[in-house]
Each structure stands twice: as structure tokens, then as C-alpha cells.
Short mmCIF file of C-alpha atoms and ligand atoms in Angstrom, two decimals:
data_model
loop_
_atom_site.label_atom_id
_atom_site.label_comp_id
_atom_site.label_asym_id
_atom_site.label_seq_id
_atom_site.Cartn_x
_atom_site.Cartn_y
_atom_site.Cartn_z
CA UNK A 16 72.40 125.60 83.10
CA UNK A 17 72.69 127.72 86.63
CA UNK A 18 71.46 130.42 85.59
CA UNK A 19 68.45 128.60 84.09
CA UNK A 20 67.62 126.71 87.46
CA UNK A 21 67.42 129.83 89.70
CA UNK A 22 65.73 131.90 86.92
CA UNK A 23 63.30 128.50 86.69
CA UNK A 24 63.12 128.42 90.31
CA UNK A 25 61.93 132.35 90.95
CA UNK A 26 59.39 131.71 88.49
CA UNK A 27 57.98 128.78 90.37
CA UNK A 28 57.75 130.08 93.54
CA UNK A 29 56.62 133.48 92.51
CA UNK A 30 53.64 131.58 90.65
CA UNK A 31 52.84 129.17 93.33
CA UNK A 32 53.20 131.41 96.75
CA UNK A 33 49.63 131.39 97.48
CA UNK A 34 49.73 127.45 97.07
CA UNK A 35 53.01 127.35 99.23
CA UNK A 36 50.96 129.15 102.25
CA UNK A 37 47.86 126.75 102.09
CA UNK A 38 50.57 124.23 101.95
CA UNK A 39 52.21 125.28 105.61
CA UNK A 40 49.21 126.34 107.16
CA UNK A 41 48.22 122.69 108.04
CA UNK A 42 44.40 122.84 106.56
CA UNK A 43 44.94 120.43 103.37
CA UNK A 44 43.63 117.50 104.56
CA UNK A 45 45.74 114.25 104.84
CA UNK A 46 48.84 116.18 103.76
CA UNK A 47 52.21 115.71 105.28
CA UNK A 48 53.03 119.36 106.58
CA UNK A 49 57.04 118.92 106.01
CA UNK A 50 56.76 122.63 105.79
CA UNK A 51 55.61 122.59 110.01
CA UNK A 52 58.18 119.60 110.41
CA UNK A 53 61.76 121.17 108.92
CA UNK A 54 60.22 124.28 110.75
CA UNK A 55 59.62 122.60 114.17
CA UNK A 56 63.23 121.23 113.62
CA UNK A 57 64.88 124.76 113.49
CA UNK A 58 63.04 126.11 116.67
CA UNK A 59 63.87 122.98 118.71
CA UNK A 60 67.65 123.83 117.43
CA UNK A 61 66.57 127.74 118.37
CA UNK A 62 65.77 126.40 121.88
CA UNK A 63 68.98 124.96 122.87
CA UNK A 64 71.06 127.97 122.13
CA UNK A 65 72.27 129.81 125.14
CA UNK A 66 70.30 133.52 124.94
CA UNK A 67 69.55 134.02 121.01
CA UNK A 68 69.01 137.54 120.07
CA UNK A 69 68.81 137.38 116.17
CA UNK A 70 68.03 134.54 113.22
CA UNK A 71 68.27 135.11 109.24
CA UNK A 72 66.12 132.52 107.34
CA UNK A 73 67.37 132.09 103.98
CA UNK A 74 64.46 131.30 101.50
CA UNK A 75 61.82 131.96 104.15
CA UNK A 76 58.94 131.37 101.61
CA UNK A 77 55.75 131.86 103.31
CA UNK A 78 57.54 133.54 106.19
CA UNK A 79 56.01 130.97 108.98
CA UNK A 80 59.78 130.32 110.85
CA UNK A 81 60.02 133.79 111.06
CA UNK A 82 56.88 135.35 112.42
CA UNK A 83 56.97 132.32 114.88
CA UNK A 84 60.34 132.91 116.18
CA UNK A 85 59.37 136.79 116.09
CA UNK A 86 56.17 135.69 118.50
CA UNK A 87 59.27 134.46 120.53
CA UNK A 88 60.56 137.72 121.48
CA UNK A 89 63.80 137.14 119.53
CA UNK A 90 64.61 139.44 115.94
CA UNK A 91 64.39 137.65 113.01
CA UNK A 92 64.64 138.29 109.16
CA UNK A 93 63.44 136.43 106.30
CA UNK A 94 64.80 136.56 102.77
CA UNK A 95 63.44 135.16 99.77
CA UNK A 96 63.90 136.00 96.07
CA UNK A 97 60.09 135.54 95.00
CA UNK A 98 58.46 138.89 95.30
CA UNK A 99 55.14 137.19 95.76
CA UNK A 100 56.60 134.92 99.06
CA UNK A 101 57.61 138.37 100.51
CA UNK A 102 54.47 139.75 99.77
CA UNK A 103 52.65 137.29 101.87
CA UNK A 104 55.13 137.68 104.52
CA UNK A 105 54.75 141.40 104.85
CA UNK A 106 50.81 141.06 104.75
CA UNK A 107 50.46 138.10 107.50
CA UNK A 108 53.40 140.17 109.67
CA UNK A 109 51.21 143.60 109.72
CA UNK A 110 48.02 141.34 110.56
CA UNK A 111 49.89 139.92 112.99
CA UNK A 112 51.57 143.28 114.45
CA UNK A 113 54.81 141.35 114.69
CA UNK A 114 57.35 144.17 114.98
CA UNK A 115 60.26 141.81 115.26
CA UNK A 116 60.06 140.05 111.86
CA UNK A 117 61.54 141.98 109.00
CA UNK A 118 61.66 140.36 105.41
CA UNK A 119 63.39 141.42 102.09
CA UNK A 120 63.05 140.63 98.68
CA UNK A 121 66.70 139.64 97.81
CA UNK A 122 68.81 136.69 96.31
CA UNK A 123 71.10 135.08 99.31
CA UNK A 124 73.86 135.62 96.81
CA UNK A 125 73.11 139.34 96.99
CA UNK A 126 71.97 140.33 100.88
CA UNK A 127 73.66 142.69 102.52
CA UNK A 128 73.28 141.88 106.26
CA UNK A 129 74.70 145.66 107.42
CA UNK A 130 76.60 144.57 109.51
CA UNK A 131 74.12 141.85 111.50
CA UNK A 132 75.31 139.30 112.94
CA UNK A 133 72.48 135.71 113.87
CA UNK A 134 72.88 133.18 116.48
CA UNK A 135 70.91 130.96 114.20
CA UNK A 136 70.47 130.56 110.60
CA UNK A 137 67.97 128.55 108.88
CA UNK A 138 67.80 127.34 105.11
CA UNK A 139 64.62 124.87 104.34
CA UNK A 140 63.82 123.97 100.93
CA UNK A 141 67.01 125.79 99.57
CA UNK A 142 69.77 124.19 98.79
CA UNK A 143 67.76 121.98 96.13
CA UNK A 144 67.68 124.91 93.88
CA UNK A 145 71.23 126.03 93.94
CA UNK A 146 74.04 124.64 91.88
CA UNK A 147 76.99 123.11 93.91
CA UNK A 148 79.33 126.29 93.19
CA UNK A 149 76.19 128.21 94.61
CA UNK A 150 76.06 125.73 97.74
CA UNK A 151 79.70 126.31 98.42
CA UNK A 152 78.89 130.03 98.06
CA UNK A 153 76.47 129.93 100.55
CA UNK A 154 78.23 127.67 102.93
CA UNK A 155 80.63 130.64 103.09
CA UNK A 156 78.23 133.28 103.38
CA UNK A 157 76.47 131.86 106.61
CA UNK A 158 79.78 130.66 108.04
CA UNK A 159 80.68 134.54 108.02
CA UNK A 160 77.20 135.77 108.98
CA UNK A 161 76.59 133.42 111.90
CA UNK A 162 77.83 134.85 115.36
CA UNK A 163 80.69 132.13 116.98
CA UNK A 164 78.59 129.19 118.53
CA UNK A 165 75.94 129.72 115.95
CA UNK A 166 73.93 127.43 114.41
CA UNK A 167 72.99 126.80 111.04
CA UNK A 168 70.32 124.33 110.43
CA UNK A 169 69.75 123.18 107.03
CA UNK A 170 67.74 121.06 104.79
CA UNK A 171 68.19 118.77 102.36
CA UNK A 172 65.99 116.28 100.02
CA UNK A 173 67.61 113.04 101.23
CA UNK A 174 69.31 111.30 98.51
CA UNK A 175 69.73 108.01 100.77
CA UNK A 176 65.68 107.56 100.43
CA UNK A 177 65.65 107.38 96.65
CA UNK A 178 66.98 103.76 97.74
CA UNK A 179 63.64 103.15 98.94
CA UNK A 180 61.29 104.85 97.21
CA UNK A 181 61.26 102.16 94.64
CA UNK A 182 60.06 104.84 92.14
CA UNK A 183 61.67 106.65 88.95
CA UNK A 184 64.25 107.73 91.96
CA UNK A 185 65.43 104.57 92.52
CA UNK A 186 65.79 104.13 88.82
CA UNK A 187 68.19 107.21 88.30
CA UNK A 188 70.30 105.88 90.92
CA UNK A 189 70.79 103.00 89.17
CA UNK A 190 71.34 104.70 85.83
CA UNK A 191 74.04 107.07 87.76
CA UNK A 192 75.58 103.98 89.33
CA UNK A 193 75.01 105.28 92.41
CA UNK A 194 72.30 102.88 94.13
CA UNK A 195 74.83 100.94 95.91
CA UNK A 196 76.43 103.92 97.38
CA UNK A 197 73.30 104.85 98.67
CA UNK A 198 72.62 101.79 100.14
CA UNK A 199 75.65 101.76 102.26
CA UNK A 200 75.69 104.69 103.16
CA UNK A 201 71.86 103.93 104.84
CA UNK A 202 73.76 101.02 106.35
CA UNK A 203 76.07 103.00 108.23
CA UNK A 204 73.52 105.37 109.38
CA UNK A 205 71.22 102.98 110.83
CA UNK A 206 74.19 100.87 112.30
CA UNK A 207 75.47 103.92 114.28
CA UNK A 208 74.80 104.20 117.83
CA UNK A 209 73.62 107.80 117.79
CA UNK A 210 73.37 110.55 115.41
CA UNK A 211 76.69 111.70 115.98
CA UNK A 212 78.45 108.61 115.19
CA UNK A 213 75.88 108.14 112.50
CA UNK A 214 77.43 111.20 110.85
CA UNK A 215 81.09 110.82 111.22
CA UNK A 216 80.47 107.14 109.93
CA UNK A 217 78.66 108.41 106.29
CA UNK A 218 80.75 111.50 106.38
CA UNK A 219 83.86 109.03 105.95
CA UNK A 220 82.62 107.10 103.16
CA UNK A 221 80.34 109.63 101.48
CA UNK A 222 81.90 111.60 98.60
CA UNK A 223 80.46 114.12 95.81
CA UNK A 224 78.12 111.86 94.05
CA UNK A 225 77.23 112.71 90.44
CA UNK A 226 73.67 114.49 89.59
CA UNK A 227 71.72 113.87 87.18
CA UNK A 228 70.94 116.61 84.37
CA UNK A 229 67.38 116.49 85.62
CA UNK A 230 65.22 114.74 88.03
CA UNK A 231 61.91 113.00 87.54
CA UNK A 232 58.64 114.84 87.88
CA UNK A 233 57.22 115.18 91.44
CA UNK A 234 54.74 118.04 90.39
CA UNK A 235 57.35 121.14 91.37
CA UNK A 236 58.26 122.30 88.03
CA UNK A 237 62.00 123.13 88.40
CA UNK A 238 63.73 120.90 86.40
CA UNK A 239 67.16 120.18 88.54
CA UNK A 240 66.23 119.67 92.33
CA UNK A 241 69.45 118.63 93.70
CA UNK A 242 69.55 116.09 96.67
CA UNK A 243 72.54 115.46 98.79
CA UNK A 244 73.43 112.55 101.96
CA UNK A 245 73.86 113.51 104.97
CA UNK A 246 77.55 112.42 104.95
CA UNK A 247 77.96 114.34 101.68
CA UNK A 248 76.75 117.30 103.36
CA UNK A 249 77.76 116.87 106.83
CA UNK A 250 81.29 116.60 104.93
CA UNK A 251 80.94 119.82 103.01
CA UNK A 252 80.00 121.43 105.73
CA UNK A 253 82.77 120.61 108.16
CA UNK A 254 85.27 121.31 105.29
CA UNK A 255 84.29 125.12 105.61
CA UNK A 256 84.43 125.13 109.70
CA UNK A 257 81.25 124.13 111.02
CA UNK A 258 81.70 121.52 113.54
CA UNK A 259 78.21 118.93 113.24
CA UNK A 260 76.20 118.52 115.95
CA UNK A 261 73.21 116.89 115.09
CA UNK A 262 71.06 115.63 112.40
CA UNK A 263 66.71 114.81 111.99
CA UNK A 264 64.66 113.31 109.72
CA UNK A 265 62.05 114.86 108.45
CA UNK A 266 58.90 113.28 106.45
CA UNK A 267 59.09 109.87 107.52
CA UNK A 268 57.26 107.01 104.78
CA UNK A 269 56.37 103.91 106.25
CA UNK A 270 54.74 103.27 102.97
CA UNK A 271 56.51 103.63 100.00
CA UNK A 272 55.53 106.30 97.60
CA UNK A 273 53.28 105.03 95.39
CA UNK A 274 50.90 103.66 98.27
CA UNK A 275 51.09 106.63 100.18
CA UNK A 276 49.51 108.11 96.92
CA UNK A 277 46.58 105.82 97.14
CA UNK A 278 46.24 106.28 100.96
CA UNK A 279 47.52 109.99 101.80
CA UNK A 280 45.84 109.85 105.34
CA UNK A 281 47.11 106.72 106.86
CA UNK A 282 50.53 107.69 105.11
CA UNK A 283 50.23 111.39 107.16
CA UNK A 284 49.31 109.61 110.19
CA UNK A 285 52.16 107.68 110.39
CA UNK A 286 54.87 110.24 109.29
CA UNK A 287 53.26 113.14 111.86
CA UNK A 288 53.42 110.60 114.82
CA UNK A 289 56.87 109.32 113.48
CA UNK A 290 58.05 112.93 113.38
CA UNK A 291 56.37 113.62 116.89
CA UNK A 292 57.86 110.92 119.03
CA UNK A 293 60.98 109.89 117.09
CA UNK A 294 62.68 112.86 114.58
CA UNK A 295 66.46 112.78 115.99
CA UNK A 296 66.38 108.69 115.69
CA UNK A 297 69.01 108.52 113.18
CA UNK A 298 67.89 104.82 112.32
CA UNK A 299 65.09 105.99 110.32
CA UNK A 300 66.73 108.66 108.14
CA UNK A 301 67.20 106.45 105.32
CA UNK A 302 63.10 106.27 105.02
CA UNK A 303 63.03 110.46 105.29
CA UNK A 304 62.49 112.29 102.42
CA UNK A 305 64.27 115.35 103.89
CA UNK A 306 67.10 115.14 106.51
CA UNK A 307 68.11 118.35 108.57
CA UNK A 308 71.50 118.95 109.81
CA UNK A 309 72.19 121.50 112.81
CA UNK A 310 76.19 122.19 112.31
CA UNK A 311 77.68 125.07 114.89
CA UNK A 312 80.28 127.46 114.34
CA UNK A 313 83.06 126.90 116.62
CA UNK A 314 82.73 129.42 120.14
C1 SAM B 19 61.01 124.98 98.62
S1 SAM B 19 60.55 126.83 99.07
C2 SAM B 19 61.00 126.83 100.79
C3 SAM B 19 60.27 128.08 101.55
C4 SAM B 19 60.52 127.79 103.23
N1 SAM B 19 61.49 127.81 103.77
C5 SAM B 19 59.31 126.67 103.78
O1 SAM B 19 60.01 125.77 104.27
O2 SAM B 19 58.50 126.96 103.41
C6 SAM B 19 62.34 127.34 98.77
C7 SAM B 19 62.06 129.30 98.52
O3 SAM B 19 63.82 129.10 98.15
C8 SAM B 19 63.57 130.78 97.81
N2 SAM B 19 64.68 130.91 96.96
C9 SAM B 19 65.10 130.11 96.23
N3 SAM B 19 66.93 130.25 95.75
C10 SAM B 19 66.96 131.55 96.23
C11 SAM B 19 68.17 132.52 96.58
N4 SAM B 19 68.88 132.37 95.68
N5 SAM B 19 67.81 133.65 97.32
C12 SAM B 19 66.51 133.97 97.88
N6 SAM B 19 65.89 132.59 97.78
C13 SAM B 19 65.48 131.68 97.13
C14 SAM B 19 62.49 130.31 96.97
O4 SAM B 19 62.07 131.68 96.39
C15 SAM B 19 61.67 129.76 97.81
O5 SAM B 19 60.71 130.46 98.29
#
């Protein structure tokens, strides 16, 4: 099962690396650029660190985040297990002449940092594609590789959104018996005074929710793409020594997915405006398909 999910993931991202590059480039009309939104949040966190020297991006895809960080004069390493992704990274890096960017074709579970530590580690769009046991392994690896005081910026599909998407994902949660739990966590988050309060309140009620054997179709042909709630992920990271610092929302839905599909331009407009003005407003999290946690290793 585990090997199946990762093998499917590797196959998918190898075949769709060129499409992914187009997706992240912002040139696709009427599309929410979720890649740029998540990367923008990682850059916000980077800007909040006192003097970051080195960054690691796990599951770097086409390398946009790594290249943006290198442009800021900071050393950045991107790793990805899809060979075609790394080929694209190397081509873009060479064309831009960015010496501070490095890429490695390797699975995070085989990565040898050669004694390096990092001030920020990012993982966007990665944890969907690994099992729970591998996620635990990832938490331990990231904690070890972070410098004291360093930030882990981790993105996740937001399981709370399933309660508001009113589609096959909502039905999936009802069948798993957790729709009420999703509503309750959404409520607790929306009623908290700030982001930190939202996370601690959500952590108190969250648990490891049952996961389905397959997820409904979304166009990504990997049959299992795990989703977590902010409380659930924050709880897990805290249990591995991290201190949750902030939570951000990405890909806000003013329109339910079925309507957004009919009017992608309107949907993208709402989503981009909310991202620019309100990405750190915890009250909007339940309507975001994605959340990004900023958790810190104690100094
Ligand atoms: C959804 S893409 C996201 C890429 C990039 N972070 C972004 O936001 O555009 C997920 C990436 O994670 C990579 N990946 C999945 N499992 C991995 C693993 N075990 N080690 C390294 N990369 C992995 C995939 O090859 C893919 O490029």
C-alpha cells in the first residue's frame, strides 16, 4: 500500500513535470496559482527569520521556491524523487545562473544532508503523498535537519474544507463518520481570537481521523492523497518537539467547487484577492483547500 502510493506519485510527477511547470508559471488563464500562493507563504516566513543562511525544500517540484530564495542571496537546496522535475530545475537554474541554488534527485527518505543544517525547511504539496508512518519519519528527519530556532513550513490539503465543498469529499467524510468532527473543528477555529488561539483550540479537540482507502477523483491520478486538519497536523508536529507559530490559508473558495468550475475567472479573482489581503486570517481557513503551518524548532 505504502510503496504503491509513493510509486504512483513518482510515476505521476515524472509524467506531469512539464504541466506542473506551466501550472506554477502563472500563465494559465483563470487558474488559481496555488503553487505561488504556498511558496509566497514560505517566503513570508523566511522574511521573518533573523539571518537565514540555508533553506531546504522537500518535494521541490520544478524548483520555483528554491530559485526565488537563491535570488535573495540565500543558499537553497531542492530535493525531489521525480527525475523530470529535477531536470526542469537544473535547466532553469543554469539559464538563470543562480549559483546559490542546488538540486538533488532523491527521495527525502534517502536524503543525506552531508552534515548541513537548515534555517528553514519547506514541504509544499508533499505530505498528501506519503503514509502516516512516513509522515512521522518526516517529522523526525526535519527536526534533526533544522538549526535551533529554525522554521518548518509545511503545507497540507485542508480536510476541514470537505465539510464546505459540498461534493464527493463531503460524502466521503459522512461515510467515514467524521463530518461532524470537521464542522466542530472549523467552528472552533473560526471562533478563536487569533491564529495561535485557533491552533491550540483545534489541537485540543483533534484526533488522528480515519483516512479513506481511496480519495475521490480530482484529476491527479494518485489514488490516495492524504488530508489533515490544522488541529491534527499541529498536534502531531508539537508531539515531535516543534512549537506551532502560525497558520495560513491558501486557495480560498468563495464559490463551492461546482460553481467555481463554471466560472473559473470569478473564482480565481476571489481567491487571489483573499490570499493577498487575508492569508493569515484564521477565520477563513475552513473555506481554504490548503493550509500552511509555520512551526519552529526551539532555539
Ligand atoms: C504536488 S508536487 C509539489 C511540488 C512543489 N513543492 C510545488 O509546490 O510546486 C509534490 C512533489 O513532491 C515530490 N515527492 C513526493 N514524494 C517524495 C519523496 N518521498 N521524496 C522527494 N520528493 C517527493 C513529487 O515528485 C512532486 O514533485
